[in-house]
Amino acid sequence: MQKDTLIQCHRRIRPYIHNTPVLSSRAINRMAGADLLFKCENFQKGGAYKMRGATNAVLQLFGKLPVVTHSSGNFAQALSLAAKSAGVEAFIVMPSTAPQVKKNAVAEYGGKIIECEPSLAAREAAAQEIERETGAVLIHPSNDENVIVGQGTACMELLEEHPDLEFVLAPVGGGGLIAGTSLAAHYFGTSCRVIGGEPFAVDDAYRSLKSGRIEANETTDTVADGLKTQLGDKSFPLIQRYVDSIIRVTEAEIIKAMRLIWERMKIVVEPSSAVALAAVLRKKEKFADRKVGIIVSGGNVDLGNLPF
Amino acid sequence: MQKDTLIQCHRRIRPYIHNTPVLSSRAINRMAGADLLFKCENFQKGGAYKMRGATNAVLQLFGKLPVVTHSSGNFAQALSLAAKSAGVEAFIVMPSTAPQVKKNAVAEYGGKIIECEPSLAAREAAAQEIERETGAVLIHPSNDENVIVGQGTACMELLEEHPDLEFVLAPVGGGGLIAGTSLAAHYFGTSCRVIGGEPFAVDDAYRSLKSGRIEANETTDTVADGLKTQLGDKSFPLIQRYVDSIIRVTEAEIIKAMRLIWERMKIVVEPSSAVALAAVLRKKEKFADRKVGIIVSGGNVDLGNLPF
């Protein structure tokens, strides 16, 4: 993908998204021994960076074709909202076991929910049926070039404000955010290295980079519920090419970093968002006195079920 | 107090405080049926608006006299931090029962903690002893003209950005914030009315405005722990003169409004801060289609002990 693809994408989606603020905390900087700049996608429409990729994907469609995805998380809300802005229908396949609060959020943004059994096979089958019946276009939450480029615009905006960043960190789930981030850093940074943060419990990206092929997660036992998904064949080659390394963190480190952000920065962020800060705090020597960007992925949490 | 007093105060403290952001939420606006602008003092240094008044009070002292206050809350942290900025000593009298997390915060900001028995009499006696022994100047958390004027600068900044506000709401505890806010609205607003939000459980300001004299709280049984304090003889006359009215809210309304702010705006705010939004939601007809400012007082909460 070329530099111009990112520039055009940003121009295309800009009217539909927020250029989210960049915050910092002197207390956290002191603890980290580095100059950290947090790109706050928790303030993005729909509460997460997913709105960027979803909007780019929807706006790239010719005509007013409906869209369909299978997701129980932030992408479901993002696609519903992006489709609404663009004036197209969105069908969202969700497992029947998805929390009611997530179903409500999708419905509120105008997405049409189709329930299915809680298995990947059932989700894919239900989505295919909708494609056949309605002519809807399937948009994958992360393994889609338009989505990947869209997610990269958060890092583009961060580098516009701070062109001299030496590192940018983002969490790694399906790989869309880190792949887009690494593209943006490659084209718009000045020797800016991109590092992924990943829970030990779902370290498929770490192991995939080691082995050179896409590895599967063996468990999904992490508090960072947005990071349970697997890398895809669109995101992995970009990650191999442009991502410097992956730092793995423990569950305790994630929860501690999350609490630190809430207490010191007074913002609500998801556990997944705290993984990048946890990585910086785990490898302090690597980032000492450096200027480091952190992509805060989102703020959609169940306040009735916090890990602290 | 004259307009110029506020202008000079703002000029004096500006290098030491944040001009905090003004946020809004389309979802909350839809629920309220009004255009709400939240002045986010949870992002202020020390995590609350108290830094404004404390800084003004410290900078008004001649020489480098030490300061003393008795507080277990936000003002203790604010005065410690303000004194540190100004290069003077701060003695903080705290009840021995104060949570360790609050003692740590004061110590971290450089305040010297003096513990005493948990009663108002013991606190006042301990503060007087420090005044005698060290020559420290007592700074009251709310009933002090310099403090009141300092707190008013949050509303000044809000009106600089949005000069056409028709209402500004703030929570009422000791009365320093609402008194300062009402002064700022009087001098810098264009017929901007100031309304206080107060829990039914500690409605001393509501009853004082009715009776024309300072009434005492009979209980302190509210989740809004910052609002348990009483009006003082400096704040009350300003409130009588410049505050339009007080709206009282239930504990359930406070918790609901607090959760709404966390979920929709993705920011961490104290229960006291949610009282103003709760007041708007309780009296929707009064604010219908109006442009309404809300002073979000702070974000210092115990994350291990949330009311939801």
XYZ file of C-alpha atoms in Angstrom:
616
model
C 0.000 0.000 0.000
C 1.197 3.431 -0.928
C 1.485 6.611 1.091
C -1.232 8.169 -1.033
C -3.691 5.425 -0.022
C -3.431 6.611 3.575
C -3.682 10.292 2.671
C -6.806 9.713 0.590
C -8.335 7.529 3.283
C -7.842 10.207 5.917
C -9.374 12.836 3.661
C -12.340 10.512 2.981
C -13.198 9.615 6.572
C -12.300 12.894 8.286
C -15.828 14.359 8.141
C -17.199 11.280 9.927
C -14.665 10.801 12.725
C -13.130 12.798 15.574
C -9.513 13.905 15.471
C -9.138 12.655 19.020
C -7.061 14.524 21.596
C -3.508 13.588 22.598
C -3.079 13.576 26.384
C -0.127 13.110 28.669
C 0.486 12.654 32.384
C 3.507 13.929 34.244
C 3.025 11.294 36.942
C 3.005 8.430 34.441
C 5.969 9.937 32.581
C 7.868 9.973 35.874
C 7.053 6.335 36.492
C 8.006 5.298 32.963
C 11.080 7.526 32.718
C 9.911 8.509 29.232
C 7.804 11.119 27.443
C 4.506 9.345 26.676
C 1.804 10.754 24.390
C -1.562 9.009 24.497
C -3.727 9.185 21.358
C -7.159 8.877 22.954
C -9.377 6.786 20.702
C -11.606 6.125 23.704
C -13.030 9.547 22.757
C -13.641 8.379 19.165
C -17.225 7.997 17.928
C -18.519 4.618 19.072
C -15.899 4.689 21.840
C -13.035 3.045 19.882
C -10.653 3.393 16.908
C -12.755 0.821 15.015
C -14.898 3.672 13.670
C -12.005 4.719 11.430
C -11.628 1.434 9.552
C -15.368 0.780 9.427
C -15.997 4.214 7.913
C -13.294 3.777 5.295
C -14.640 0.362 4.330
C -18.227 1.598 4.009
C -17.276 4.683 2.000
C -15.234 2.577 -0.453
C -18.308 0.610 -1.558
C -19.845 1.536 -4.866
C -23.541 2.260 -4.705
C -25.524 1.905 -1.519
C -24.894 -1.765 -0.853
C -25.717 -3.052 2.617
C -22.858 -4.352 4.750
C -22.577 -7.318 7.070
C -20.063 -8.352 9.714
C -19.803 -10.847 12.527
C -18.549 -9.285 15.727
C -19.644 -9.065 19.305
C -17.366 -6.185 20.128
C -16.454 -2.659 19.146
C -16.482 -3.324 15.409
C -20.190 -4.182 15.515
C -20.967 -0.753 16.931
C -18.512 0.979 14.648
C -19.897 -0.588 11.465
C -23.476 0.207 12.507
C -22.577 3.826 13.095
C -20.430 4.137 9.964
C -23.202 2.620 7.834
C -25.752 4.977 9.340
C -23.557 7.991 8.496
C -23.203 6.728 4.929
C -26.891 5.935 4.587
C -26.538 2.183 4.072
C -27.949 -0.809 5.961
C -25.740 -2.799 8.376
C -26.389 -6.411 9.382
C -24.526 -7.533 12.472
C -24.190 -11.239 13.239
C -23.779 -11.665 16.996
C -23.574 -14.796 19.130
C -26.769 -15.293 21.143
C -24.562 -15.197 24.249
C -23.325 -11.626 23.615
C -24.014 -9.280 26.554
C -27.287 -7.354 26.297
C -25.409 -4.055 26.711
C -23.511 -4.743 23.466
C -26.683 -5.689 21.611
C -28.327 -2.495 22.837
C -25.398 -0.388 21.643
C -25.559 -1.933 18.146
C -29.335 -1.461 17.965
C -29.012 2.137 19.144
C -26.619 2.892 16.268
C -29.121 1.396 13.800
C -27.461 -1.981 13.146
C -29.770 -4.944 12.440
C -28.808 -7.818 14.748
C -28.908 -11.434 13.576
C -28.307 -13.887 16.407
C -26.495 -17.177 15.923
C -24.900 -19.969 17.936
C -21.698 -18.908 19.739
C -19.170 -20.534 17.394
C -17.010 -19.140 14.623
C -18.532 -21.591 12.114
C -22.073 -20.491 12.979
C -21.087 -16.818 12.709
C -19.506 -17.271 9.312
C -22.461 -19.306 8.041
C -24.958 -16.694 9.213
C -22.959 -13.898 7.571
C -22.755 -15.841 4.296
C -26.490 -16.366 4.316
C -27.046 -12.627 4.649
C -24.615 -11.952 1.818
C -26.611 -14.301 -0.424
C -30.035 -13.048 0.625
C -29.457 -9.298 0.677
C -26.446 -8.714 -1.551
C -24.642 -7.300 1.505
C -20.861 -6.937 1.374
C -18.960 -8.692 4.166
C -16.595 -6.401 6.061
C -14.107 -8.206 8.268
C -13.311 -6.416 11.559
C -9.558 -6.490 10.979
C -8.442 -8.575 8.013
C -9.479 -6.086 5.316
C -7.217 -3.623 3.528
C -9.660 -0.717 3.751
C -10.127 -1.385 7.454
C -6.374 -1.613 8.073
C -5.674 1.661 6.279
C -8.516 3.338 8.180
C -7.117 2.239 11.542
C -3.771 3.724 10.543
C -5.215 7.245 10.509
C -5.046 7.452 14.326
C -1.249 7.191 14.130
C -1.225 9.627 11.178
C -2.959 12.249 13.305
C -0.632 11.540 16.229
C 2.412 12.041 13.993
C 0.931 15.246 12.580
C 0.957 16.648 16.109
C 4.232 14.998 17.164
C 6.349 14.268 14.070
C 9.400 13.402 16.180
C 8.042 10.320 17.948
C 10.725 7.638 18.296
C 8.301 4.808 19.102
C 4.593 4.142 18.713
C 2.924 1.304 20.634
C -0.452 -0.265 19.978
C -2.201 -3.395 21.254
C -2.389 -6.433 18.964
C -5.604 -8.414 18.501
C -6.709 -9.215 14.960
C -3.792 -7.094 13.800
C -5.729 -4.360 11.967
C -4.698 -1.575 14.325
C -1.023 -2.493 14.583
C -0.755 -3.076 10.818
C -2.356 0.296 10.009
C -0.249 1.987 12.690
C 2.945 0.528 11.260
C 2.033 1.717 7.753
C 1.389 5.233 9.078
C 4.668 5.282 11.032
C 6.542 4.035 7.953
C 5.196 6.768 5.683
C 4.766 9.690 8.075
C 7.268 9.122 10.882
C 10.926 10.091 11.048
C 12.506 6.735 11.856
C 9.612 5.951 14.196
C 9.592 2.312 15.341
C 6.294 0.493 15.938
C 5.945 -2.011 18.756
C 2.960 -4.171 19.592
C 1.700 -4.982 23.056
C 0.159 -8.413 23.580
C -1.023 -10.403 26.600
C 1.032 -13.568 27.266
C -2.298 -15.435 27.283
C -3.036 -14.632 23.604
C 0.428 -14.162 22.130
C -0.344 -15.358 18.588
C 1.333 -12.330 17.003
C 4.512 -12.790 19.050
C 4.740 -16.458 18.075
C 3.759 -15.771 14.466
C 6.599 -13.252 14.067
C 9.016 -15.874 15.477
C 7.859 -18.753 13.268
C 7.092 -16.770 10.137
C 3.566 -18.122 9.772
C 0.219 -17.306 11.372
C -0.002 -19.126 14.691
C -3.238 -19.773 16.587
C -4.067 -18.787 20.159
C -4.493 -21.755 22.414
C -6.478 -19.951 25.088
C -8.516 -16.750 25.227
C -8.069 -16.306 28.936
C -7.248 -12.594 29.167
C -8.846 -9.523 30.700
C -8.081 -7.707 27.409
C -11.234 -8.938 25.707
C -10.552 -7.012 22.509
C -7.330 -8.953 21.868
C -8.611 -12.534 21.748
C -8.861 -12.560 17.944
C -6.272 -13.994 15.540
C -4.027 -12.368 12.975
C -5.208 -12.571 9.380
C -3.500 -13.004 6.013
C -3.921 -9.311 5.164
C -2.518 -7.931 8.423
C 0.287 -10.429 9.044
C 2.530 -9.556 6.052
C 2.338 -5.867 6.997
C 3.208 -6.694 10.597
C 6.164 -8.821 9.451
C 7.422 -6.007 7.285
C 6.818 -2.899 9.369
C 6.492 -3.873 13.049
C 9.702 -3.811 15.057
C 8.744 -6.280 17.774
C 6.031 -7.445 20.164
C 6.275 -7.066 23.938
C 4.183 -9.516 25.958
C 2.651 -8.579 29.310
C 0.972 -10.389 32.177
C -2.645 -9.983 33.244
C -1.515 -8.261 36.457
C 0.540 -5.778 34.438
C -2.468 -4.993 32.221
C -4.755 -4.367 35.187
C -2.152 -2.226 36.934
C -1.575 -0.113 33.810
C -5.318 0.268 33.291
C -5.812 1.469 36.840
C -2.901 3.875 36.454
C -4.506 5.460 33.379
C -7.888 5.793 35.103
C -6.412 7.226 38.308
C -3.826 9.547 36.862
C -5.337 10.593 33.531
C -8.989 10.475 34.651
C -10.081 8.720 31.495
C -12.030 5.496 31.003
C -10.097 3.004 28.872
C -10.576 -0.691 28.082
C -8.135 -3.306 29.355
C -6.869 -3.767 25.761
C -5.843 -0.108 25.719
C -3.706 -0.561 28.804
C -1.627 -3.307 27.182
C 0.546 -0.771 25.340
C 1.350 1.172 28.526
C 1.979 -2.103 30.341
C 4.544 -2.968 27.655
C 6.370 0.345 28.159
C 6.456 -0.144 31.932
C 7.722 -3.715 31.530
C 10.641 -2.709 29.311
C 11.527 0.672 30.762
C 15.168 0.486 29.708
C 14.126 0.277 26.041
C 12.121 3.515 26.209
C 14.198 5.525 28.701
C 14.079 9.243 27.853
C 12.398 8.508 24.517
C 9.342 10.201 23.047
C 6.759 7.448 22.776
C 3.251 7.475 21.268
C 0.601 5.134 22.647
C -2.594 4.344 20.775
C -5.363 4.112 23.370
C -7.695 1.823 21.466
C -11.015 2.458 23.206
C -13.125 2.993 26.291
C -15.978 0.519 26.057
C -16.013 -1.304 29.373
C -18.680 -2.836 31.554
C -18.542 -0.562 34.603
C -20.368 -3.176 36.633
C -17.568 -5.674 36.070
C -14.197 -3.962 36.475
C -11.019 -5.946 37.190
C -10.148 -3.783 40.193
C -15.683 41.882 44.630
C -14.962 43.622 41.384
C -14.567 42.295 37.865
C -10.938 43.291 37.936
C -10.284 41.040 40.952
C -11.221 38.036 38.844
C -9.207 39.181 35.830
C -6.107 39.719 37.937
C -6.585 36.394 39.715
C -6.798 34.527 36.423
C -3.664 36.243 35.152
C -1.876 35.376 38.408
C -2.708 31.670 38.537
C -2.692 30.874 34.808
C 0.955 29.727 34.691
C 0.257 27.189 37.455
C -3.022 25.643 36.304
C -4.460 23.913 33.234
C -7.036 25.642 31.059
C -9.073 22.437 31.128
C -10.925 21.179 28.052
C -14.657 21.633 27.463
C -16.287 18.373 26.333
C -19.753 17.468 25.160
C -21.680 14.302 24.366
C -24.355 14.005 21.712
C -25.912 11.062 23.533
C -26.239 12.987 26.806
C -27.525 16.062 24.962
C -30.224 13.881 23.410
C -31.226 12.550 26.817
C -31.275 16.005 28.378
C -32.890 17.757 25.415
C -30.342 20.549 25.851
C -26.897 21.600 24.676
C -24.554 20.734 27.563
C -20.920 21.862 27.793
C -18.804 20.177 30.463
C -15.856 22.138 31.855
C -13.593 19.251 32.839
C -11.800 20.126 36.075
C -11.180 16.410 36.601
C -8.264 17.082 34.205
C -7.027 19.946 36.433
C -3.733 19.543 38.289
C -4.389 17.586 41.478
C -7.521 16.189 39.823
C -9.964 18.931 40.872
C -10.843 22.647 40.567
C -9.461 23.176 44.088
C -6.046 23.849 42.584
C -7.319 27.187 41.286
C -8.367 28.654 44.629
C -5.412 27.156 46.484
C -2.971 28.655 44.000
C -4.573 32.085 44.204
C -4.511 32.013 47.997
C -0.852 30.971 48.152
C 0.261 33.545 45.580
C -1.497 36.347 47.468
C 0.682 35.832 50.549
C 3.463 38.307 51.107
C 6.841 36.723 51.614
C 7.343 32.994 51.730
C 5.085 32.224 54.675
C 4.094 28.599 55.167
C 0.425 27.695 54.851
C -1.807 25.353 56.818
C -5.251 23.877 56.219
C -7.415 21.127 57.625
C -8.914 18.947 54.959
C -9.087 15.279 54.141
C -10.134 15.829 50.576
C -9.144 17.512 47.355
C -8.124 20.798 48.966
C -5.358 19.091 50.939
C -3.776 17.870 47.718
C -4.404 21.159 45.943
C -2.795 23.282 48.654
C 0.211 20.963 48.853
C 0.725 21.217 45.108
C 0.079 24.976 44.966
C 2.523 25.584 47.822
C 5.146 23.447 46.107
C 4.776 25.485 42.900
C 5.155 28.701 44.868
C 8.085 27.369 46.890
C 6.443 27.558 50.316
C 5.783 24.930 52.984
C 2.296 23.428 53.396
C 1.049 21.802 56.634
C -2.026 19.630 56.192
C -4.065 18.635 59.221
C -5.831 15.358 58.474
C -7.985 13.139 60.685
C -6.141 9.946 61.621
C -9.014 8.052 59.980
C -8.403 9.562 56.512
C -7.843 6.905 53.830
C -4.191 6.026 53.227
C -4.596 6.816 49.511
C -5.407 10.444 50.384
C -2.470 10.707 52.789
C -0.190 9.310 50.088
C -1.428 11.855 47.549
C -0.752 14.756 49.941
C 2.706 13.423 50.809
C 3.492 12.926 47.121
C 2.707 16.589 46.446
C 5.054 17.600 49.257
C 2.490 18.493 51.953
C 3.482 17.832 55.581
C 0.756 15.785 57.245
C -0.255 16.374 60.861
C -2.683 13.780 62.116
C -5.395 14.560 64.651
C -8.561 13.051 66.114
C -11.428 12.875 63.631
C -13.470 15.829 64.880
C -13.840 19.389 63.664
C -12.711 20.745 67.051
C -9.535 18.629 67.000
C -8.787 19.706 63.426
C -9.186 23.390 64.225
C -7.081 23.092 67.377
C -4.287 21.307 65.508
C -4.311 23.942 62.757
C -4.169 26.770 65.341
C -1.221 25.149 67.025
C 0.648 25.058 63.726
C -0.199 28.700 63.072
C 1.306 29.629 66.457
C 4.371 27.418 66.163
C 5.382 28.064 62.567
C 3.793 31.375 61.645
C 1.824 29.539 58.965
C -1.205 31.250 57.436
C -4.455 29.312 57.637
C -6.167 28.837 54.285
C -9.754 27.648 54.508
C -10.796 25.216 51.746
C -13.831 27.288 50.737
C -14.625 30.179 53.045
C -11.844 32.490 51.870
C -12.160 35.321 49.360
C -8.976 34.445 47.479
C -10.087 30.837 47.255
C -13.582 31.784 46.046
C -12.242 34.086 43.334
C -9.785 31.402 42.243
C -12.537 28.813 41.879
C -14.452 31.272 39.697
C -11.764 31.122 37.008
C -13.088 27.758 35.744
C -16.347 29.463 34.778
C -14.398 32.442 33.352
C -12.558 30.104 30.988
C -15.794 28.330 30.079
C -17.437 31.662 29.217
C -14.411 32.718 27.180
C -15.028 29.687 24.960
C -18.835 29.881 25.103
C -19.907 33.464 25.872
C -23.560 32.716 25.088
C -24.247 30.185 27.866
C -27.731 30.657 29.317
C -27.100 28.611 32.449
C -24.099 27.357 34.381
C -24.483 24.611 36.991
C -22.039 23.614 39.699
C -22.248 21.367 42.761
C -22.577 23.017 46.187
C -20.493 21.857 49.150
C -18.693 24.516 51.201
C -19.917 27.036 48.624
C -16.566 28.211 47.288
C -17.065 26.825 43.793
C -20.654 28.005 43.346
C -19.866 31.455 44.790
C -16.875 31.926 42.475
C -18.852 30.561 39.535
C -21.689 32.999 40.187
C -19.265 35.930 40.346
C -17.726 34.896 37.021
C -21.134 34.482 35.379
C -22.214 37.884 36.701
C -19.201 39.712 35.295
C -18.417 37.690 32.151
C -21.727 36.122 31.090
C -24.502 37.592 28.959
C -27.482 37.095 31.250
C -26.119 33.715 32.304
C -27.958 32.243 35.294
C -26.103 30.138 37.865
C -27.786 27.149 39.492
C -26.405 24.909 42.210
C -26.829 21.158 42.429
C -27.087 19.656 45.897
C -27.874 16.199 47.283
C -31.149 16.060 49.297
C -29.076 14.451 52.069
C -26.896 17.559 52.584
C -29.152 20.392 51.403
C -27.805 23.115 53.690
C -27.473 25.610 50.831
C -31.042 25.014 49.634
C -32.395 25.563 53.139
C -30.095 28.507 53.816
C -31.363 30.331 50.721
C -34.954 29.720 51.899
C -34.399 30.896 55.489
C -31.910 33.668 54.778
C -29.342 32.380 57.261
C -26.690 29.649 57.208
C -28.345 26.338 58.048
C -26.484 23.226 59.173
C -26.568 19.778 57.612
C -28.166 17.205 59.852
C -26.651 14.181 58.140
C -23.654 13.593 55.871
C -25.078 10.486 54.333
C -24.339 11.058 50.645
C -22.237 9.382 47.971
C -21.079 12.880 46.966
C -18.318 12.974 49.563
C -17.059 16.381 48.436
C -20.367 18.054 49.318
C -20.685 17.226 53.009
C -19.230 20.554 54.134
C -21.190 23.614 55.220
C -21.594 27.062 53.691
C -19.481 29.808 55.238
C -19.987 33.493 55.962
C -17.840 34.520 52.986
C -19.547 32.319 50.394
C -23.155 32.611 51.569
C -23.724 36.343 50.841
C -22.375 35.853 47.299
C -24.646 32.855 46.809
C -27.627 34.841 48.062
C -26.853 37.653 45.672
C -25.756 35.886 42.498
C -27.083 32.310 42.496
C -30.465 31.830 40.865
C -31.564 28.695 42.692
C -30.524 25.272 44.000
C -31.844 21.999 42.574
C -31.734 19.014 44.932
C -31.166 15.479 43.693
C -31.436 11.972 45.119
C -28.547 9.562 45.661
C -29.882 7.329 42.870
C -29.935 10.303 40.487
C -26.327 11.159 41.359
C -25.108 7.602 40.748
C -27.038 7.358 37.477
C -25.621 10.668 36.203
C -22.115 9.637 37.269
C -22.378 6.374 35.372
C -23.747 8.198 32.328
C -20.718 10.507 32.253
C -18.275 7.589 32.605
C -20.017 5.465 29.972
C -20.779 8.112 27.404
C -17.968 10.623 27.840
C -15.273 8.107 28.868
C -14.025 10.299 31.672
C -13.513 9.575 35.354
C -15.474 12.005 37.540
C -16.302 12.088 41.243
C -19.867 11.630 42.465
C -19.929 15.337 43.430
C -19.308 16.236 39.786
C -22.334 14.263 38.666
C -24.666 16.270 40.901
C -24.884 19.123 38.382
C -25.825 16.814 35.506
C -28.303 15.030 37.772
C -29.940 18.412 38.432
C -30.302 19.097 34.688
C -31.820 15.670 34.097
C -34.231 16.121 37.011
C -35.558 19.453 35.730
C -35.403 18.901 31.980
C -38.219 21.343 31.250
C -36.206 24.200 32.744
C -33.236 23.600 30.444
C -35.024 22.449 27.281
C -33.105 23.597 24.177
C -30.871 25.841 26.303
C -27.099 26.113 26.169
C -25.939 24.969 29.594
C -22.461 24.898 31.131
C -21.618 22.280 33.745
C -18.595 22.565 36.010
C -17.197 19.048 36.435
C -15.522 19.553 39.790
C -13.031 16.687 39.851
C -12.056 13.098 39.240
C -10.548 11.838 42.484
C -12.377 8.608 43.254
C -11.458 5.369 44.939
C -11.648 2.931 42.022
C -11.839 0.044 44.428
C -15.049 1.408 45.922
C -17.349 2.621 43.155
C -21.102 3.049 43.718
C -21.960 0.926 40.668
